[in-house]
Amino acid sequence: MVLKLYGTPEAVGTTLAVAMTLAEKQIPFKLVPVDLQVDAHKTPEFLALQPWGQVPVIDEDGFILFESRAICRYLAQKYESQGTPLMPAVDDVEGRALFEQAAAVEISHFHLHAWTIYFEGMGKARKGLEKDQAVWERAVEELSRKLDVYEEILGKQKYLAGDEFSLVDIFHISFGALLRPAGCDLMKTKGPNIARWWKDITSRPSLKNLRLGRPIISTAL
Ligand SMILES: N[C@@H](CCC(=O)N[C@@H](CS)C(=O)NCC(=O)O)C(=O)O
């Protein structure tokens, strides 16, 4: 049975990171759209799959998994021998450690600020709430400060976990791709190394095939 990905109908946000990972690993999947606008993620049926009431979730022959980063790691390991390698091999202990270090940086230094910019800049409007401009501006300042270090790192290596594209780059797509629609251009304007890296990862064929931002009902690769 084809793998099911429960996610936002346009495959944006954390759904996008999982969809991109599936595409990079050449795993056929069907997107099961969950309309957050009508609280489809808070129904008893959906909560039975994901008790926190959030997308994405995958169902692979009855194996249910949620949390986008956990899903991506699972797919990268299970389908290690096909598509793009997305994590260093298990026996590359130092490579794995550096990969985990970079993955932790995404959660510790990028995610919260990017999420806040998204939420204030567009998420609240979708819920009929008012943007708090001061909170949005503070998050932009914080992210800008963090990106100073990204700029240095990306001046020394091609991608965030080293010279190979990896899941860590994909993790940044979830809310990184929502910064611009939320009014923040930092990924383009902060510095040449970040701009080069961001252009590289957002122009990968895996993303293009997902028809970014338009509803995808199913994707057979
Ligand atoms: N840590 C979770 C976060 C998932 C998440 O934030 N999902 C959003 C969509 S991008 C969602 O379902 N929001 C609705 C809600 O939280 O009620 C993951 O990475 O999967």
PDB file of C-alpha atoms and ligand atoms in Angstrom:
ATOM      1  CA  MET A   1       0.000   0.000   0.000  1.00  0.00           C
ATOM      2  CA  VAL A   2       1.297   3.450  -0.882  1.00  0.00           C
ATOM      3  CA  LEU A   3       2.540   5.483   2.071  1.00  0.00           C
ATOM      4  CA  LYS A   4       0.006   8.076   3.278  1.00  0.00           C
ATOM      5  CA  LEU A   5       1.136  11.523   4.364  1.00  0.00           C
ATOM      6  CA  TYR A   6      -1.463  13.418   6.375  1.00  0.00           C
ATOM      7  CA  GLY A   7      -0.630  17.077   5.969  1.00  0.00           C
ATOM      8  CA  THR A   8      -1.647  20.570   4.935  1.00  0.00           C
ATOM      9  CA  PRO A   9      -3.379  20.519   1.512  1.00  0.00           C
ATOM     10  CA  GLU A  10      -0.656  22.757  -0.010  1.00  0.00           C
ATOM     11  CA  ALA A  11       2.103  20.713   1.698  1.00  0.00           C
ATOM     12  CA  VAL A  12       3.428  23.798   3.479  1.00  0.00           C
ATOM     13  CA  GLY A  13       5.144  24.039   6.878  1.00  0.00           C
ATOM     14  CA  THR A  14       6.354  20.853   8.502  1.00  0.00           C
ATOM     15  CA  THR A  15       4.395  18.813   5.928  1.00  0.00           C
ATOM     16  CA  LEU A  16       6.752  20.226   3.302  1.00  0.00           C
ATOM     17  CA  ALA A  17       9.866  18.876   5.037  1.00  0.00           C
ATOM     18  CA  VAL A  18       8.363  15.381   5.060  1.00  0.00           C
ATOM     19  CA  ALA A  19       7.116  15.644   1.452  1.00  0.00           C
ATOM     20  CA  MET A  20      10.572  16.837   0.342  1.00  0.00           C
ATOM     21  CA  THR A  21      12.237  13.950   2.179  1.00  0.00           C
ATOM     22  CA  LEU A  22       9.862  11.472   0.498  1.00  0.00           C
ATOM     23  CA  ALA A  23      10.646  13.023  -2.878  1.00  0.00           C
ATOM     24  CA  GLU A  24      14.431  12.981  -2.270  1.00  0.00           C
ATOM     25  CA  LYS A  25      14.199   9.304  -1.257  1.00  0.00           C
ATOM     26  CA  GLN A  26      11.980   8.516  -4.279  1.00  0.00           C
ATOM     27  CA  ILE A  27       9.272   7.038  -2.102  1.00  0.00           C
ATOM     28  CA  PRO A  28       5.816   7.158  -3.728  1.00  0.00           C
ATOM     29  CA  PHE A  29       3.221   8.658  -1.430  1.00  0.00           C
ATOM     30  CA  LYS A  30      -0.301   9.956  -1.296  1.00  0.00           C
ATOM     31  CA  LEU A  31      -1.018  13.237   0.459  1.00  0.00           C
ATOM     32  CA  VAL A  32      -4.128  13.020   2.626  1.00  0.00           C
ATOM     33  CA  PRO A  33      -5.105  16.683   2.986  1.00  0.00           C
ATOM     34  CA  VAL A  34      -5.996  17.794   6.510  1.00  0.00           C
ATOM     35  CA  ASP A  35      -7.711  21.177   6.414  1.00  0.00           C
ATOM     36  CA  LEU A  36      -6.498  23.098   9.463  1.00  0.00           C
ATOM     37  CA  GLN A  37      -8.942  25.945   8.675  1.00  0.00           C
ATOM     38  CA  VAL A  38     -11.880  23.719   9.584  1.00  0.00           C
ATOM     39  CA  ASP A  39     -10.073  22.029  12.499  1.00  0.00           C
ATOM     40  CA  ALA A  40      -9.860  18.678  10.695  1.00  0.00           C
ATOM     41  CA  HIS A  41      -6.783  18.036  12.872  1.00  0.00           C
ATOM     42  CA  LYS A  42      -8.851  18.188  16.064  1.00  0.00           C
ATOM     43  CA  THR A  43     -11.446  15.523  15.183  1.00  0.00           C
ATOM     44  CA  PRO A  44     -11.504  12.314  17.278  1.00  0.00           C
ATOM     45  CA  GLU A  45     -10.410  10.299  14.192  1.00  0.00           C
ATOM     46  CA  PHE A  46      -7.360  12.483  13.647  1.00  0.00           C
ATOM     47  CA  LEU A  47      -6.510  12.675  17.363  1.00  0.00           C
ATOM     48  CA  ALA A  48      -6.437   8.860  17.372  1.00  0.00           C
ATOM     49  CA  LEU A  49      -3.540   9.138  14.900  1.00  0.00           C
ATOM     50  CA  GLN A  50      -1.849  12.185  16.431  1.00  0.00           C
ATOM     51  CA  PRO A  51      -2.826  12.924  20.045  1.00  0.00           C
ATOM     52  CA  TRP A  52      -1.458  16.520  19.895  1.00  0.00           C
ATOM     53  CA  GLY A  53      -3.710  17.343  16.946  1.00  0.00           C
ATOM     54  CA  GLN A  54      -0.966  18.377  14.533  1.00  0.00           C
ATOM     55  CA  VAL A  55       0.209  17.459  11.069  1.00  0.00           C
ATOM     56  CA  PRO A  56       2.255  15.828   9.578  1.00  0.00           C
ATOM     57  CA  VAL A  57       1.619  12.137  10.240  1.00  0.00           C
ATOM     58  CA  ILE A  58       2.600   9.180   8.079  1.00  0.00           C
ATOM     59  CA  ASP A  59       0.860   5.826   7.784  1.00  0.00           C
ATOM     60  CA  GLU A  60       3.065   3.214   6.192  1.00  0.00           C
ATOM     61  CA  ASP A  61       1.138  -0.047   6.064  1.00  0.00           C
ATOM     62  CA  GLY A  62      -0.327   0.671   9.499  1.00  0.00           C
ATOM     63  CA  PHE A  63       2.902   2.007  11.021  1.00  0.00           C
ATOM     64  CA  ILE A  64       1.895   5.443  12.264  1.00  0.00           C
ATOM     65  CA  LEU A  65       4.502   8.096  12.965  1.00  0.00           C
ATOM     66  CA  PHE A  66       4.267  11.816  13.768  1.00  0.00           C
ATOM     67  CA  GLU A  67       6.731  14.684  14.464  1.00  0.00           C
ATOM     68  CA  SER A  68       8.269  15.830  11.187  1.00  0.00           C
ATOM     69  CA  ARG A  69      11.916  15.444  12.187  1.00  0.00           C
ATOM     70  CA  ALA A  70      11.326  11.916  13.532  1.00  0.00           C
ATOM     71  CA  ILE A  71       9.493  10.988  10.320  1.00  0.00           C
ATOM     72  CA  CYS A  72      12.307  12.349   8.144  1.00  0.00           C
ATOM     73  CA  ARG A  73      14.961  10.452  10.131  1.00  0.00           C
ATOM     74  CA  TYR A  74      12.905   7.254   9.890  1.00  0.00           C
ATOM     75  CA  LEU A  75      12.550   7.584   6.109  1.00  0.00           C
ATOM     76  CA  ALA A  76      16.233   8.449   5.611  1.00  0.00           C
ATOM     77  CA  GLN A  77      17.299   5.367   7.575  1.00  0.00           C
ATOM     78  CA  LYS A  78      14.735   2.887   6.278  1.00  0.00           C
ATOM     79  CA  TYR A  79      15.329   3.874   2.638  1.00  0.00           C
ATOM     80  CA  GLU A  80      19.053   4.466   3.065  1.00  0.00           C
ATOM     81  CA  SER A  81      19.934   2.618  -0.147  1.00  0.00           C
ATOM     82  CA  GLN A  82      17.647   4.608  -2.476  1.00  0.00           C
ATOM     83  CA  GLY A  83      17.429   8.211  -3.621  1.00  0.00           C
ATOM     84  CA  THR A  84      19.564  10.966  -2.080  1.00  0.00           C
ATOM     85  CA  PRO A  85      21.583  10.001   1.025  1.00  0.00           C
ATOM     86  CA  LEU A  86      20.262  12.350   3.714  1.00  0.00           C
ATOM     87  CA  MET A  87      22.220  11.301   6.824  1.00  0.00           C
ATOM     88  CA  PRO A  88      25.771  10.081   7.350  1.00  0.00           C
ATOM     89  CA  ALA A  89      26.015   6.266   7.599  1.00  0.00           C
ATOM     90  CA  VAL A  90      25.552   4.745  11.088  1.00  0.00           C
ATOM     91  CA  ASP A  91      29.194   3.655  11.270  1.00  0.00           C
ATOM     92  CA  ASP A  92      30.387   7.188  10.453  1.00  0.00           C
ATOM     93  CA  VAL A  93      30.274   8.094  14.143  1.00  0.00           C
ATOM     94  CA  GLU A  94      31.844  11.540  13.794  1.00  0.00           C
ATOM     95  CA  GLY A  95      29.747  12.376  10.728  1.00  0.00           C
ATOM     96  CA  ARG A  96      26.607  11.403  12.654  1.00  0.00           C
ATOM     97  CA  ALA A  97      27.670  13.502  15.631  1.00  0.00           C
ATOM     98  CA  LEU A  98      28.210  16.577  13.451  1.00  0.00           C
ATOM     99  CA  PHE A  99      24.877  15.907  11.753  1.00  0.00           C
ATOM    100  CA  GLU A 100      23.120  15.765  15.152  1.00  0.00           C
ATOM    101  CA  GLN A 101      24.916  18.932  16.230  1.00  0.00           C
ATOM    102  CA  ALA A 102      23.595  20.776  13.168  1.00  0.00           C
ATOM    103  CA  ALA A 103      20.114  19.291  13.693  1.00  0.00           C
ATOM    104  CA  ALA A 104      20.127  20.570  17.285  1.00  0.00           C
ATOM    105  CA  VAL A 105      21.139  24.039  16.054  1.00  0.00           C
ATOM    106  CA  GLU A 106      18.009  24.152  13.871  1.00  0.00           C
ATOM    107  CA  ILE A 107      15.789  23.515  16.906  1.00  0.00           C
ATOM    108  CA  SER A 108      17.782  25.712  19.294  1.00  0.00           C
ATOM    109  CA  HIS A 109      18.568  28.734  17.135  1.00  0.00           C
ATOM    110  CA  PHE A 110      16.330  28.821  14.078  1.00  0.00           C
ATOM    111  CA  HIS A 111      12.954  27.212  14.624  1.00  0.00           C
ATOM    112  CA  LEU A 112      11.441  29.366  17.383  1.00  0.00           C
ATOM    113  CA  HIS A 113      12.233  32.697  15.713  1.00  0.00           C
ATOM    114  CA  ALA A 114      11.186  31.504  12.244  1.00  0.00           C
ATOM    115  CA  TRP A 115       7.969  30.086  13.694  1.00  0.00           C
ATOM    116  CA  THR A 116       7.194  33.357  15.524  1.00  0.00           C
ATOM    117  CA  ILE A 117       7.761  35.394  12.356  1.00  0.00           C
ATOM    118  CA  TYR A 118       5.457  33.016  10.461  1.00  0.00           C
ATOM    119  CA  PHE A 119       2.802  33.065  13.210  1.00  0.00           C
ATOM    120  CA  GLU A 120       2.747  36.836  13.654  1.00  0.00           C
ATOM    121  CA  GLY A 121       3.202  37.538   9.931  1.00  0.00           C
ATOM    122  CA  MET A 122       0.559  35.169   8.554  1.00  0.00           C
ATOM    123  CA  GLY A 123      -0.618  32.435  10.936  1.00  0.00           C
ATOM    124  CA  LYS A 124      -2.586  34.794  13.172  1.00  0.00           C
ATOM    125  CA  ALA A 125      -4.418  36.424  10.265  1.00  0.00           C
ATOM    126  CA  ARG A 126      -5.613  32.989   9.189  1.00  0.00           C
ATOM    127  CA  LYS A 127      -7.123  32.585  12.643  1.00  0.00           C
ATOM    128  CA  GLY A 128      -8.701  36.066  12.563  1.00  0.00           C
ATOM    129  CA  LEU A 129      -6.203  37.358  15.170  1.00  0.00           C
ATOM    130  CA  GLU A 130      -4.241  40.586  15.018  1.00  0.00           C
ATOM    131  CA  LYS A 131      -0.514  40.688  14.309  1.00  0.00           C
ATOM    132  CA  ASP A 132       1.633  41.932  17.191  1.00  0.00           C
ATOM    133  CA  GLN A 133       4.117  44.040  15.252  1.00  0.00           C
ATOM    134  CA  ALA A 134       6.546  44.344  18.204  1.00  0.00           C
ATOM    135  CA  VAL A 135       6.717  40.563  18.649  1.00  0.00           C
ATOM    136  CA  TRP A 136       7.232  40.103  14.888  1.00  0.00           C
ATOM    137  CA  GLU A 137      10.047  42.704  14.862  1.00  0.00           C
ATOM    138  CA  ARG A 138      11.773  41.179  17.893  1.00  0.00           C
ATOM    139  CA  ALA A 139      11.693  37.744  16.251  1.00  0.00           C
ATOM    140  CA  VAL A 140      13.172  39.197  13.041  1.00  0.00           C
ATOM    141  CA  GLU A 141      15.976  40.812  15.091  1.00  0.00           C
ATOM    142  CA  GLU A 142      16.641  37.576  16.981  1.00  0.00           C
ATOM    143  CA  LEU A 143      16.696  35.515  13.796  1.00  0.00           C
ATOM    144  CA  SER A 144      18.986  38.047  12.141  1.00  0.00           C
ATOM    145  CA  ARG A 145      21.437  37.708  15.056  1.00  0.00           C
ATOM    146  CA  LYS A 146      21.357  33.913  14.788  1.00  0.00           C
ATOM    147  CA  LEU A 147      21.860  34.094  11.038  1.00  0.00           C
ATOM    148  CA  ASP A 148      25.155  35.945  11.589  1.00  0.00           C
ATOM    149  CA  VAL A 149      26.528  32.610  12.779  1.00  0.00           C
ATOM    150  CA  TYR A 150      24.849  30.720   9.916  1.00  0.00           C
ATOM    151  CA  GLU A 151      26.566  33.105   7.509  1.00  0.00           C
ATOM    152  CA  GLU A 152      29.958  32.196   9.004  1.00  0.00           C
ATOM    153  CA  ILE A 153      29.251  28.448   8.973  1.00  0.00           C
ATOM    154  CA  LEU A 154      28.049  28.540   5.382  1.00  0.00           C
ATOM    155  CA  GLY A 155      31.183  30.439   4.392  1.00  0.00           C
ATOM    156  CA  LYS A 156      33.197  27.350   5.342  1.00  0.00           C
ATOM    157  CA  GLN A 157      30.941  24.541   4.122  1.00  0.00           C
ATOM    158  CA  LYS A 158      28.312  24.035   1.460  1.00  0.00           C
ATOM    159  CA  TYR A 159      25.479  22.812   3.678  1.00  0.00           C
ATOM    160  CA  LEU A 160      24.622  22.973   7.365  1.00  0.00           C
ATOM    161  CA  ALA A 161      25.902  19.545   8.367  1.00  0.00           C
ATOM    162  CA  GLY A 162      28.987  19.665   6.109  1.00  0.00           C
ATOM    163  CA  ASP A 163      29.546  19.591   2.367  1.00  0.00           C
ATOM    164  CA  GLU A 164      26.678  17.204   1.663  1.00  0.00           C
ATOM    165  CA  PHE A 165      23.006  18.115   1.470  1.00  0.00           C
ATOM    166  CA  SER A 166      21.179  16.480   4.403  1.00  0.00           C
ATOM    167  CA  LEU A 167      18.012  16.331   6.463  1.00  0.00           C
ATOM    168  CA  VAL A 168      19.245  19.315   8.454  1.00  0.00           C
ATOM    169  CA  ASP A 169      18.864  21.501   5.365  1.00  0.00           C
ATOM    170  CA  ILE A 170      15.403  20.035   4.819  1.00  0.00           C
ATOM    171  CA  PHE A 171      14.385  20.778   8.434  1.00  0.00           C
ATOM    172  CA  HIS A 172      14.964  24.491   7.715  1.00  0.00           C
ATOM    173  CA  ILE A 173      12.520  24.365   4.799  1.00  0.00           C
ATOM    174  CA  SER A 174       9.477  23.934   7.074  1.00  0.00           C
ATOM    175  CA  PHE A 175       9.363  27.477   8.426  1.00  0.00           C
ATOM    176  CA  GLY A 176      12.198  28.978   6.370  1.00  0.00           C
ATOM    177  CA  ALA A 177       9.953  28.783   3.296  1.00  0.00           C
ATOM    178  CA  LEU A 178       7.233  30.671   5.179  1.00  0.00           C
ATOM    179  CA  LEU A 179       9.458  33.624   6.135  1.00  0.00           C
ATOM    180  CA  ARG A 180       9.027  35.509   2.886  1.00  0.00           C
ATOM    181  CA  PRO A 181       5.221  35.225   2.792  1.00  0.00           C
ATOM    182  CA  ALA A 182       5.340  36.392   6.428  1.00  0.00           C
ATOM    183  CA  GLY A 183       7.170  39.555   5.344  1.00  0.00           C
ATOM    184  CA  CYS A 184      10.766  38.619   6.214  1.00  0.00           C
ATOM    185  CA  ASP A 185      13.391  38.530   3.465  1.00  0.00           C
ATOM    186  CA  LEU A 186      16.385  37.517   5.599  1.00  0.00           C
ATOM    187  CA  MET A 187      17.116  34.267   3.748  1.00  0.00           C
ATOM    188  CA  LYS A 188      17.780  36.339   0.646  1.00  0.00           C
ATOM    189  CA  THR A 189      19.258  39.507   2.120  1.00  0.00           C
ATOM    190  CA  LYS A 190      21.169  38.505   5.273  1.00  0.00           C
ATOM    191  CA  GLY A 191      24.387  37.524   3.538  1.00  0.00           C
ATOM    192  CA  PRO A 192      25.806  35.940   0.375  1.00  0.00           C
ATOM    193  CA  ASN A 193      26.525  32.535   1.942  1.00  0.00           C
ATOM    194  CA  ILE A 194      23.005  32.144   3.321  1.00  0.00           C
ATOM    195  CA  ALA A 195      21.518  33.380   0.023  1.00  0.00           C
ATOM    196  CA  ARG A 196      23.622  30.876  -1.923  1.00  0.00           C
ATOM    197  CA  TRP A 197      22.652  27.982   0.378  1.00  0.00           C
ATOM    198  CA  TRP A 198      18.953  28.917   0.448  1.00  0.00           C
ATOM    199  CA  LYS A 199      18.786  29.195  -3.348  1.00  0.00           C
ATOM    200  CA  ASP A 200      20.527  25.830  -3.659  1.00  0.00           C
ATOM    201  CA  ILE A 201      18.178  23.942  -1.352  1.00  0.00           C
ATOM    202  CA  THR A 202      14.972  25.617  -2.532  1.00  0.00           C
ATOM    203  CA  SER A 203      15.734  24.940  -6.190  1.00  0.00           C
ATOM    204  CA  ARG A 204      16.127  21.197  -5.786  1.00  0.00           C
ATOM    205  CA  PRO A 205      13.976  19.189  -8.226  1.00  0.00           C
ATOM    206  CA  SER A 206      12.352  17.399  -5.259  1.00  0.00           C
ATOM    207  CA  LEU A 207      10.696  20.682  -4.231  1.00  0.00           C
ATOM    208  CA  LYS A 208       9.805  21.737  -7.758  1.00  0.00           C
ATOM    209  CA  ASN A 209       7.999  18.425  -8.283  1.00  0.00           C
ATOM    210  CA  LEU A 210       5.908  19.117  -5.210  1.00  0.00           C
ATOM    211  CA  ARG A 211       4.470  22.229  -6.883  1.00  0.00           C
ATOM    212  CA  LEU A 212       5.296  24.268  -3.803  1.00  0.00           C
ATOM    213  CA  GLY A 213       2.403  26.181  -2.334  1.00  0.00           C
ATOM    214  CA  ARG A 214      -0.285  24.722  -4.607  1.00  0.00           C
ATOM    215  CA  PRO A 215      -2.636  21.995  -3.393  1.00  0.00           C
ATOM    216  CA  ILE A 216      -1.266  18.523  -4.064  1.00  0.00           C
ATOM    217  CA  ILE A 217      -3.722  15.715  -3.696  1.00  0.00           C
ATOM    218  CA  SER A 218      -1.353  12.878  -4.426  1.00  0.00           C
ATOM    219  CA  THR A 219       2.151  12.607  -5.723  1.00  0.00           C
ATOM    220  CA  ALA A 220       3.291   9.482  -7.449  1.00  0.00           C
ATOM    221  CA  LEU A 221       6.995   9.697  -8.118  1.00  0.00           C
TER     222      LEU A 221
HETATM  223  N1  LIG B   1       6.808  19.523  16.161  1.00  0.00           N
HETATM  224  C1  LIG B   1       5.793  19.225  15.177  1.00  0.00           C
HETATM  225  C2  LIG B   1       5.090  20.518  14.825  1.00  0.00           C
HETATM  226  C3  LIG B   1       4.011  20.296  13.806  1.00  0.00           C
HETATM  227  C4  LIG B   1       3.268  21.581  13.495  1.00  0.00           C
HETATM  228  O1  LIG B   1       3.621  22.672  13.969  1.00  0.00           O
HETATM  229  N2  LIG B   1       2.229  21.415  12.704  1.00  0.00           N
HETATM  230  C5  LIG B   1       1.383  22.532  12.381  1.00  0.00           C
HETATM  231  C6  LIG B   1       1.289  22.699  10.879  1.00  0.00           C
HETATM  232  S1  LIG B   1       2.879  23.146  10.217  1.00  0.00           S
HETATM  233  C7  LIG B   1      -0.005  22.222  12.896  1.00  0.00           C
HETATM  234  O2  LIG B   1      -0.497  21.100  12.809  1.00  0.00           O
HETATM  235  N3  LIG B   1      -0.641  23.250  13.457  1.00  0.00           N
HETATM  236  C8  LIG B   1      -1.960  23.147  13.984  1.00  0.00           C
HETATM  237  C9  LIG B   1      -1.985  23.139  15.485  1.00  0.00           C
HETATM  238  O3  LIG B   1      -0.922  23.100  16.131  1.00  0.00           O
HETATM  239  O4  LIG B   1      -3.081  23.165  16.004  1.00  0.00           O
HETATM  240  C10 LIG B   1       6.437  18.611  13.915  1.00  0.00           C
HETATM  241  O5  LIG B   1       7.569  18.981  13.597  1.00  0.00           O
HETATM  242  O6  LIG B   1       5.792  17.756  13.279  1.00  0.00           O
END
